[in-house]
Amino acid sequence: MTHPTGGGRLSRLLRPQSIAVIGGGGWCANVIRECRRMGFGGPIWPVHPTRAEVGGLPAVARIEDLPGPPDAVYIGINRSATVAAVRVLSERGAGGAICFASGFAEAQAELADGRDMQAALLDAAGEMPVLGPNCYGMLNALDRVALWPDQHGLVPVDRGVAILSQSSNVALNLTMQRRGLPIGFLGTVGNQAQVDLSALGMALLEDPRITALGLYIEGIADVRGFEALAARARALGKRIVALKLGASEQAGLAAVSHTASLTGSDAGARAFLRRIGVAQVSSLSALLECLKILHVAGPLRSNRLVSASCSGGEASLMADTGLGYDIAFPPLGAAQREALRAALGPKVALANPLDYHTYIWGDVPAMTACFAGLLRGEDLGAGVVVLDFPRGDRCSTADWEPVIEALARARGDVPLAVLSSLVETLPEDVAERLMALGIVPLCDLPAALEALAAAAFLGRAVDPAPVLLARGEGALPPSRSATPPGHFCQEEAGGVLQEAEAKRILEGAGLVVPSHARAATSGEAAEASERIGFPVVLKGEGFAHKSEAGAVKLNLASPESVQAAAEEMGAQGYLVEEMIGGAVAELLVGVVRDPAHGFVLTLGAGGVWTEILGDTQVRLLPVCDADLRDALADLRIAPLLAGYRGAPAADETAVVAAVLAVQAFVADHADRIEELEINPLIVTPDRAAAADALIRLRTERQEGEGDAA
């Protein structure tokens, strides 16, 4: 059966008409209690081999004794018995099951048979959907279903957001929020043996009562599934916001480059979510605040905000806090200034954020005119009124009511929000009233501003190009590389190419490199320097980190100085290069294979500033010209690249061309590349040249792992 609100094969499990509860412990009794408390109207059938009743309801001894195949089953017994129960339920045609027990694949480090038990569970389930194992279950407040073994804070709603979590305890905590957010569905997925976050999210998005989707993510198992989820959400006019945790090192990745130490699978996951248009926040508070915005207003059309408060301190706090997020408070335009001057009189200084003082406090028509005047700006994402309510148990809130009335009257096409600087100063009943008026009730200043930035991100267009997966899937533009696929030579141990060889190959792919020559002896190095022209750079070969080993000498101005420097190094070979002058900046351009999410591009401050500044932007390949220019603009050294204090600007077009050349090379050799780094890419006013390069190839073992991924 397919529910009229969608959900496909998960529909019976998510929106059951009948429920069975297997087990007799306190957890199972709690499931029955919570279903009753939520107001579930269908039959609940306990199953226990020896007890006559569970949770106050009569029990049957066996699954086979149930009056019919249940739509949803909560299985609260040990793991071995769970597998047996799932098999019987599947054979009987049950709609789906939630497996509470642990000790499956999530415990394989502690239990040798954990993975085998999970395989047995999947075999037993067949086509029957299973949530978990090792999960709390789900709460469907839209249909009054509580397949949940603990207390929770949800109440029935007619419309609301969905929240999915890989952590049951985090999900439980989220149910206790007092921020006025209507949560229509909350679900946990445990170790995602069969149904993962993307599959569950896809089923929920089809329900028109679900307005937005929030995710608590510790790891992404199905990249293509998440791509499909994000695309479907946008097609339905809905949006997804995520809190991504769970940083971990990439398996088998030796940090032989700066890129590898800066970029891990967590960074890849974050870049992936950004690429597919999923907004990311850094806290549970920001997650809840963003979901409120999406529920009431949907994605914002821009990150341009107007703000009003009756305190100069609050106005300054808004402006200062906003510096940490991708939001803007644009100067007031002529239409705004005219309307505000008429509403506020001559004593108020007009600015954004605005301190409208207390001259009009309690005057509903004047406050309405003030708020409406602020909203007359161009391309605004939202209007925000800072308003902290007094404690209702000790104070009167009567004087704050006119502000709410004025906001309701001022509402127009631009979304309006009330923002309390503290969670404690936005009573839950007030938040719910504001929601009903179509006004977003926000609280916790940093979390709210982060949420507004995330909602503005969700209003932007998404590049539909697929990511380039680590095993070579996806689409990239044709390469200009003149190097035949797989044609690499002079490979060192561990698959690392010598710098000169890496540069030769990348030069063939269209990358600009300094004039250079290799030399076997100090004398040959001196001769080569005369051919290249002074000043030159001398590098000793055979060192993993040349600078730390003293194997790099700059600004050598004569053959004699080159020969002396080479003799001092005593290297196995030498690379003599043109010394590039007039540098505006040095950049890092790195690509690392992420087994889960594709090739990850790191672009940032290079040279000696790589570790000192940690100034990087991460994207997934493929990228386009606009992506790269946006990434460069987001770097902290962007003012330097633009020409700081009258200094010459960097050739941004040359930087973009260099990165696109690297991308084309990686696309052509996706089966061989493990990581690639240019550091530094020296950028001048008229070119961008790779002063150092590293390529690490895949070993046979790594290639085998990639094929199996």
mmCIF file of C-alpha atoms in Angstrom, residues 439-691:
data_model
loop_
_atom_site.group_PDB
_atom_site.id
_atom_site.type_symbol
_atom_site.label_atom_id
_atom_site.label_comp_id
_atom_site.label_asym_id
_atom_site.label_seq_id
_atom_site.Cartn_x
_atom_site.Cartn_y
_atom_site.Cartn_z
ATOM 1 C CA ILE A 439 7.042 35.886 11.669
ATOM 2 C CA VAL A 440 10.197 33.852 12.314
ATOM 3 C CA PRO A 441 10.969 33.609 16.052
ATOM 4 C CA LEU A 442 14.762 33.499 16.392
ATOM 5 C CA CYS A 443 16.888 33.334 19.519
ATOM 6 C CA ASP A 444 20.564 33.084 20.502
ATOM 7 C CA LEU A 445 22.258 35.832 18.512
ATOM 8 C CA PRO A 446 25.236 33.905 17.046
ATOM 9 C CA ALA A 447 23.129 30.833 16.204
ATOM 10 C CA ALA A 448 20.411 32.974 14.628
ATOM 11 C CA LEU A 449 22.819 34.928 12.421
ATOM 12 C CA GLU A 450 24.533 31.703 11.352
ATOM 13 C CA ALA A 451 21.090 30.316 10.526
ATOM 14 C CA LEU A 452 20.207 33.387 8.456
ATOM 15 C CA ALA A 453 23.452 32.973 6.507
ATOM 16 C CA ALA A 454 22.637 29.297 5.924
ATOM 17 C CA ALA A 455 19.108 30.147 4.745
ATOM 18 C CA ALA A 456 20.578 32.695 2.340
ATOM 19 C CA PHE A 457 22.975 30.045 1.003
ATOM 20 C CA LEU A 458 19.958 27.834 0.357
ATOM 21 C CA GLY A 459 18.421 30.572 -1.771
ATOM 22 C CA ARG A 460 21.269 30.428 -4.281
ATOM 23 C CA ALA A 461 21.304 28.366 -7.452
ATOM 24 C CA VAL A 462 23.051 24.990 -7.362
ATOM 25 C CA ASP A 463 25.508 23.747 -9.972
ATOM 26 C CA PRO A 464 23.904 20.601 -11.408
ATOM 27 C CA ALA A 465 27.244 19.069 -12.474
ATOM 28 C CA PRO A 466 27.922 15.745 -10.722
ATOM 29 C CA VAL A 467 30.937 15.346 -8.485
ATOM 30 C CA LEU A 468 33.948 13.394 -9.709
ATOM 31 C CA LEU A 469 33.972 10.355 -7.474
ATOM 32 C CA ALA A 470 37.221 8.843 -6.310
ATOM 33 C CA ARG A 471 36.785 5.799 -8.488
ATOM 34 C CA GLY A 472 36.446 7.865 -11.660
ATOM 35 C CA GLU A 473 32.683 8.356 -11.958
ATOM 36 C CA GLY A 474 31.234 11.702 -12.912
ATOM 37 C CA ALA A 475 31.849 14.155 -15.722
ATOM 38 C CA LEU A 476 34.599 16.706 -16.253
ATOM 39 C CA PRO A 477 35.539 18.819 -19.283
ATOM 40 C CA PRO A 478 38.121 17.380 -21.707
ATOM 41 C CA SER A 479 41.735 17.815 -20.692
ATOM 42 C CA ARG A 480 44.389 19.722 -22.611
ATOM 43 C CA SER A 481 46.947 17.257 -21.327
ATOM 44 C CA ALA A 482 49.517 16.091 -23.849
ATOM 45 C CA THR A 483 50.540 13.264 -21.524
ATOM 46 C CA PRO A 484 49.085 9.855 -22.446
ATOM 47 C CA PRO A 485 47.073 8.298 -19.594
ATOM 48 C CA GLY A 486 49.284 6.307 -17.273
ATOM 49 C CA HIS A 487 52.526 7.732 -18.773
ATOM 50 C CA PHE A 488 54.474 8.490 -15.605
ATOM 51 C CA CYS A 489 58.159 7.858 -15.174
ATOM 52 C CA GLN A 490 60.951 8.248 -12.593
ATOM 53 C CA GLU A 491 58.539 7.241 -9.868
ATOM 54 C CA GLU A 492 59.973 7.185 -6.360
ATOM 55 C CA ALA A 493 59.115 4.770 -3.543
ATOM 56 C CA GLY A 494 55.557 5.198 -2.367
ATOM 57 C CA GLY A 495 54.407 6.425 -5.771
ATOM 58 C CA VAL A 496 55.737 9.997 -5.351
ATOM 59 C CA LEU A 497 57.108 11.639 -8.482
ATOM 60 C CA GLN A 498 60.199 13.826 -8.256
ATOM 61 C CA GLU A 499 59.481 17.537 -8.526
ATOM 62 C CA ALA A 500 61.049 17.956 -11.950
ATOM 63 C CA GLU A 501 59.062 15.031 -13.355
ATOM 64 C CA ALA A 502 55.837 16.291 -11.816
ATOM 65 C CA LYS A 503 56.390 19.724 -13.329
ATOM 66 C CA ARG A 504 57.192 18.265 -16.739
ATOM 67 C CA ILE A 505 53.935 16.329 -16.730
ATOM 68 C CA LEU A 506 51.857 19.252 -15.477
ATOM 69 C CA GLU A 507 53.450 21.607 -17.980
ATOM 70 C CA GLY A 508 52.223 19.242 -20.674
ATOM 71 C CA ALA A 509 48.724 19.616 -19.206
ATOM 72 C CA GLY A 510 48.838 23.397 -19.632
ATOM 73 C CA LEU A 511 50.274 24.569 -16.323
ATOM 74 C CA VAL A 512 52.819 27.411 -16.350
ATOM 75 C CA VAL A 513 56.122 26.481 -14.674
ATOM 76 C CA PRO A 514 59.339 28.504 -14.266
ATOM 77 C CA SER A 515 62.185 27.930 -16.733
ATOM 78 C CA HIS A 516 64.201 25.066 -15.285
ATOM 79 C CA ALA A 517 66.895 22.464 -15.861
ATOM 80 C CA ARG A 518 68.051 19.343 -14.025
ATOM 81 C CA ALA A 519 71.688 18.752 -13.138
ATOM 82 C CA ALA A 520 73.536 15.754 -11.770
ATOM 83 C CA THR A 521 76.495 17.634 -10.278
ATOM 84 C CA SER A 522 77.270 21.032 -8.802
ATOM 85 C CA GLY A 523 79.179 21.976 -11.933
ATOM 86 C CA GLU A 524 76.274 21.112 -14.195
ATOM 87 C CA ALA A 525 74.025 23.170 -11.940
ATOM 88 C CA ALA A 526 76.300 26.201 -12.365
ATOM 89 C CA GLU A 527 76.253 25.792 -16.158
ATOM 90 C CA ALA A 528 72.478 25.458 -16.198
ATOM 91 C CA SER A 529 72.057 28.665 -14.194
ATOM 92 C CA GLU A 530 73.837 30.649 -16.905
ATOM 93 C CA ARG A 531 71.463 29.314 -19.558
ATOM 94 C CA ILE A 532 68.376 30.169 -17.474
ATOM 95 C CA GLY A 533 69.500 33.648 -16.421
ATOM 96 C CA PHE A 534 69.917 35.158 -12.990
ATOM 97 C CA PRO A 535 68.691 35.218 -10.322
ATOM 98 C CA VAL A 536 67.888 31.527 -9.923
ATOM 99 C CA VAL A 537 66.612 29.053 -7.345
ATOM 100 C CA LEU A 538 68.590 25.901 -6.565
ATOM 101 C CA LYS A 539 66.821 22.835 -5.175
ATOM 102 C CA GLY A 540 68.389 19.591 -4.045
ATOM 103 C CA GLU A 541 66.587 16.413 -5.099
ATOM 104 C CA GLY A 542 65.907 13.399 -2.903
ATOM 105 C CA PHE A 543 64.467 15.254 0.107
ATOM 106 C CA ALA A 544 60.848 14.778 1.198
ATOM 107 C CA HIS A 545 60.712 18.312 2.641
ATOM 108 C CA LYS A 546 63.381 20.349 0.902
ATOM 109 C CA SER A 547 62.989 23.592 2.864
ATOM 110 C CA GLU A 548 63.381 21.881 6.233
ATOM 111 C CA ALA A 549 66.476 20.037 4.941
ATOM 112 C CA GLY A 550 68.122 23.234 3.748
ATOM 113 C CA ALA A 551 67.854 22.023 0.161
ATOM 114 C CA VAL A 552 66.389 25.230 -1.274
ATOM 115 C CA LYS A 553 68.478 28.324 -1.991
ATOM 116 C CA LEU A 554 66.889 31.487 -3.384
ATOM 117 C CA ASN A 555 68.161 34.520 -5.278
ATOM 118 C CA LEU A 556 71.466 33.013 -6.400
ATOM 119 C CA ALA A 557 73.004 35.603 -8.688
ATOM 120 C CA SER A 558 76.113 33.917 -10.178
ATOM 121 C CA PRO A 559 77.395 30.505 -11.359
ATOM 122 C CA GLU A 560 79.848 30.481 -8.472
ATOM 123 C CA SER A 561 77.105 30.952 -5.863
ATOM 124 C CA VAL A 562 75.069 28.190 -7.490
ATOM 125 C CA GLN A 563 78.002 25.754 -7.448
ATOM 126 C CA ALA A 564 78.868 26.585 -3.839
ATOM 127 C CA ALA A 565 75.273 26.121 -2.742
ATOM 128 C CA ALA A 566 75.049 22.781 -4.554
ATOM 129 C CA GLU A 567 78.233 21.507 -2.971
ATOM 130 C CA GLU A 568 76.942 22.507 0.456
ATOM 131 C CA MET A 569 73.677 20.597 -0.129
ATOM 132 C CA GLY A 570 75.367 17.417 -1.325
ATOM 133 C CA ALA A 571 72.153 16.232 -2.958
ATOM 134 C CA GLN A 572 71.724 13.275 -5.314
ATOM 135 C CA GLY A 573 70.719 15.714 -8.051
ATOM 136 C CA TYR A 574 69.718 19.336 -8.564
ATOM 137 C CA LEU A 575 66.950 21.418 -10.075
ATOM 138 C CA VAL A 576 67.865 24.927 -11.220
ATOM 139 C CA GLU A 577 64.947 27.292 -11.807
ATOM 140 C CA GLU A 578 64.151 30.817 -12.801
ATOM 141 C CA MET A 579 63.597 33.012 -9.718
ATOM 142 C CA ILE A 580 60.156 34.548 -10.183
ATOM 143 C CA GLY A 581 60.061 38.173 -9.101
ATOM 144 C CA GLY A 582 57.216 40.569 -8.458
ATOM 145 C CA ALA A 583 55.073 38.055 -6.553
ATOM 146 C CA VAL A 584 51.779 39.393 -5.257
ATOM 147 C CA ALA A 585 51.038 36.221 -3.289
ATOM 148 C CA GLU A 586 51.828 32.538 -3.005
ATOM 149 C CA LEU A 587 48.979 30.038 -3.194
ATOM 150 C CA LEU A 588 48.451 26.393 -2.385
ATOM 151 C CA VAL A 589 46.583 24.334 -4.988
ATOM 152 C CA GLY A 590 46.037 20.750 -3.908
ATOM 153 C CA VAL A 591 43.866 17.816 -4.909
ATOM 154 C CA VAL A 592 43.377 14.741 -2.696
ATOM 155 C CA ARG A 593 41.429 11.593 -3.486
ATOM 156 C CA ASP A 594 38.685 11.130 -0.918
ATOM 157 C CA PRO A 595 37.465 7.519 -1.181
ATOM 158 C CA ALA A 596 33.939 8.487 -0.128
ATOM 159 C CA HIS A 597 33.263 11.825 -1.767
ATOM 160 C CA GLY A 598 35.541 12.297 -4.764
ATOM 161 C CA PHE A 599 38.543 14.457 -5.529
ATOM 162 C CA VAL A 600 38.797 17.324 -3.050
ATOM 163 C CA LEU A 601 40.360 20.619 -4.135
ATOM 164 C CA THR A 602 42.076 22.785 -1.535
ATOM 165 C CA LEU A 603 42.867 26.361 -2.518
ATOM 166 C CA GLY A 604 44.542 28.702 -0.055
ATOM 167 C CA ALA A 605 47.485 30.713 1.157
ATOM 168 C CA GLY A 606 50.676 28.914 0.173
ATOM 169 C CA GLY A 607 54.376 28.872 0.827
ATOM 170 C CA VAL A 608 55.389 29.555 4.418
ATOM 171 C CA TRP A 609 51.852 30.786 5.173
ATOM 172 C CA THR A 610 50.145 27.431 4.612
ATOM 173 C CA GLU A 611 50.322 26.188 8.197
ATOM 174 C CA ILE A 612 50.625 29.612 9.829
ATOM 175 C CA LEU A 613 47.382 31.016 8.420
ATOM 176 C CA GLY A 614 45.392 27.866 7.699
ATOM 177 C CA ASP A 615 43.605 30.028 5.147
ATOM 178 C CA THR A 616 41.963 27.592 2.736
ATOM 179 C CA GLN A 617 38.785 26.964 0.796
ATOM 180 C CA VAL A 618 37.710 23.417 -0.042
ATOM 181 C CA ARG A 619 35.641 22.387 -3.058
ATOM 182 C CA LEU A 620 34.830 19.143 -4.857
ATOM 183 C CA LEU A 621 35.872 18.599 -8.445
ATOM 184 C CA PRO A 622 34.701 19.541 -10.962
ATOM 185 C CA VAL A 623 34.777 23.305 -10.463
ATOM 186 C CA CYS A 624 34.181 26.086 -12.962
ATOM 187 C CA ASP A 625 35.609 29.572 -13.422
ATOM 188 C CA ALA A 626 32.941 31.156 -11.188
ATOM 189 C CA ASP A 627 33.483 28.572 -8.414
ATOM 190 C CA LEU A 628 37.185 29.378 -8.297
ATOM 191 C CA ARG A 629 36.693 33.127 -8.269
ATOM 192 C CA ASP A 630 34.216 32.750 -5.398
ATOM 193 C CA ALA A 631 36.706 30.575 -3.503
ATOM 194 C CA LEU A 632 39.496 33.123 -3.987
ATOM 195 C CA ALA A 633 37.185 35.899 -2.768
ATOM 196 C CA ASP A 634 36.419 33.866 0.393
ATOM 197 C CA LEU A 635 40.101 33.602 1.394
ATOM 198 C CA ARG A 636 41.384 35.878 4.142
ATOM 199 C CA ILE A 637 44.202 36.919 1.796
ATOM 200 C CA ALA A 638 41.665 38.068 -0.818
ATOM 201 C CA PRO A 639 42.544 41.771 -0.215
ATOM 202 C CA LEU A 640 46.183 40.932 -0.978
ATOM 203 C CA LEU A 641 45.197 39.268 -4.245
ATOM 204 C CA ALA A 642 43.039 42.281 -5.150
ATOM 205 C CA GLY A 643 45.914 44.725 -4.669
ATOM 206 C CA TYR A 644 46.209 45.799 -1.040
ATOM 207 C CA ARG A 645 46.726 49.514 -0.372
ATOM 208 C CA GLY A 646 47.559 50.362 -3.941
ATOM 209 C CA ALA A 647 49.860 47.407 -4.585
ATOM 210 C CA PRO A 648 49.492 45.566 -7.923
ATOM 211 C CA ALA A 649 46.717 42.965 -8.053
ATOM 212 C CA ALA A 650 47.289 39.301 -8.803
ATOM 213 C CA ASP A 651 46.401 37.896 -12.196
ATOM 214 C CA GLU A 652 43.235 36.104 -11.074
ATOM 215 C CA THR A 653 42.556 34.795 -14.558
ATOM 216 C CA ALA A 654 45.953 33.092 -14.564
ATOM 217 C CA VAL A 655 45.205 31.490 -11.167
ATOM 218 C CA VAL A 656 41.878 30.165 -12.442
ATOM 219 C CA ALA A 657 43.561 28.806 -15.566
ATOM 220 C CA ALA A 658 46.183 27.030 -13.444
ATOM 221 C CA VAL A 659 43.582 25.317 -11.274
ATOM 222 C CA LEU A 660 41.496 24.309 -14.281
ATOM 223 C CA ALA A 661 44.618 22.808 -15.856
ATOM 224 C CA VAL A 662 45.183 20.761 -12.696
ATOM 225 C CA GLN A 663 41.552 19.681 -12.772
ATOM 226 C CA ALA A 664 41.787 18.575 -16.386
ATOM 227 C CA PHE A 665 44.904 16.574 -15.619
ATOM 228 C CA VAL A 666 43.237 14.841 -12.660
ATOM 229 C CA ALA A 667 40.208 14.036 -14.808
ATOM 230 C CA ASP A 668 42.386 12.396 -17.446
ATOM 231 C CA HIS A 669 44.313 10.369 -14.870
ATOM 232 C CA ALA A 670 41.624 9.718 -12.237
ATOM 233 C CA ASP A 671 42.583 6.065 -12.095
ATOM 234 C CA ARG A 672 46.201 6.852 -11.114
ATOM 235 C CA ILE A 673 46.177 10.014 -8.976
ATOM 236 C CA GLU A 674 46.142 9.800 -5.188
ATOM 237 C CA GLU A 675 47.118 13.403 -4.499
ATOM 238 C CA LEU A 676 48.586 16.371 -6.323
ATOM 239 C CA GLU A 677 49.905 19.593 -4.882
ATOM 240 C CA ILE A 678 51.350 22.842 -6.164
ATOM 241 C CA ASN A 679 52.852 24.847 -3.335
ATOM 242 C CA PRO A 680 53.589 27.531 -3.936
ATOM 243 C CA LEU A 681 51.796 28.727 -7.028
ATOM 244 C CA ILE A 682 53.522 32.092 -7.343
ATOM 245 C CA VAL A 683 51.085 34.724 -8.551
ATOM 246 C CA THR A 684 52.276 37.968 -10.110
ATOM 247 C CA PRO A 685 50.344 40.759 -11.866
ATOM 248 C CA ASP A 686 50.698 38.924 -15.180
ATOM 249 C CA ARG A 687 51.038 35.169 -14.543
ATOM 250 C CA ALA A 688 50.720 32.254 -12.111
ATOM 251 C CA ALA A 689 53.590 29.755 -12.116
ATOM 252 C CA ALA A 690 54.051 26.499 -10.210
ATOM 253 C CA ALA A 691 57.248 26.922 -8.194
#
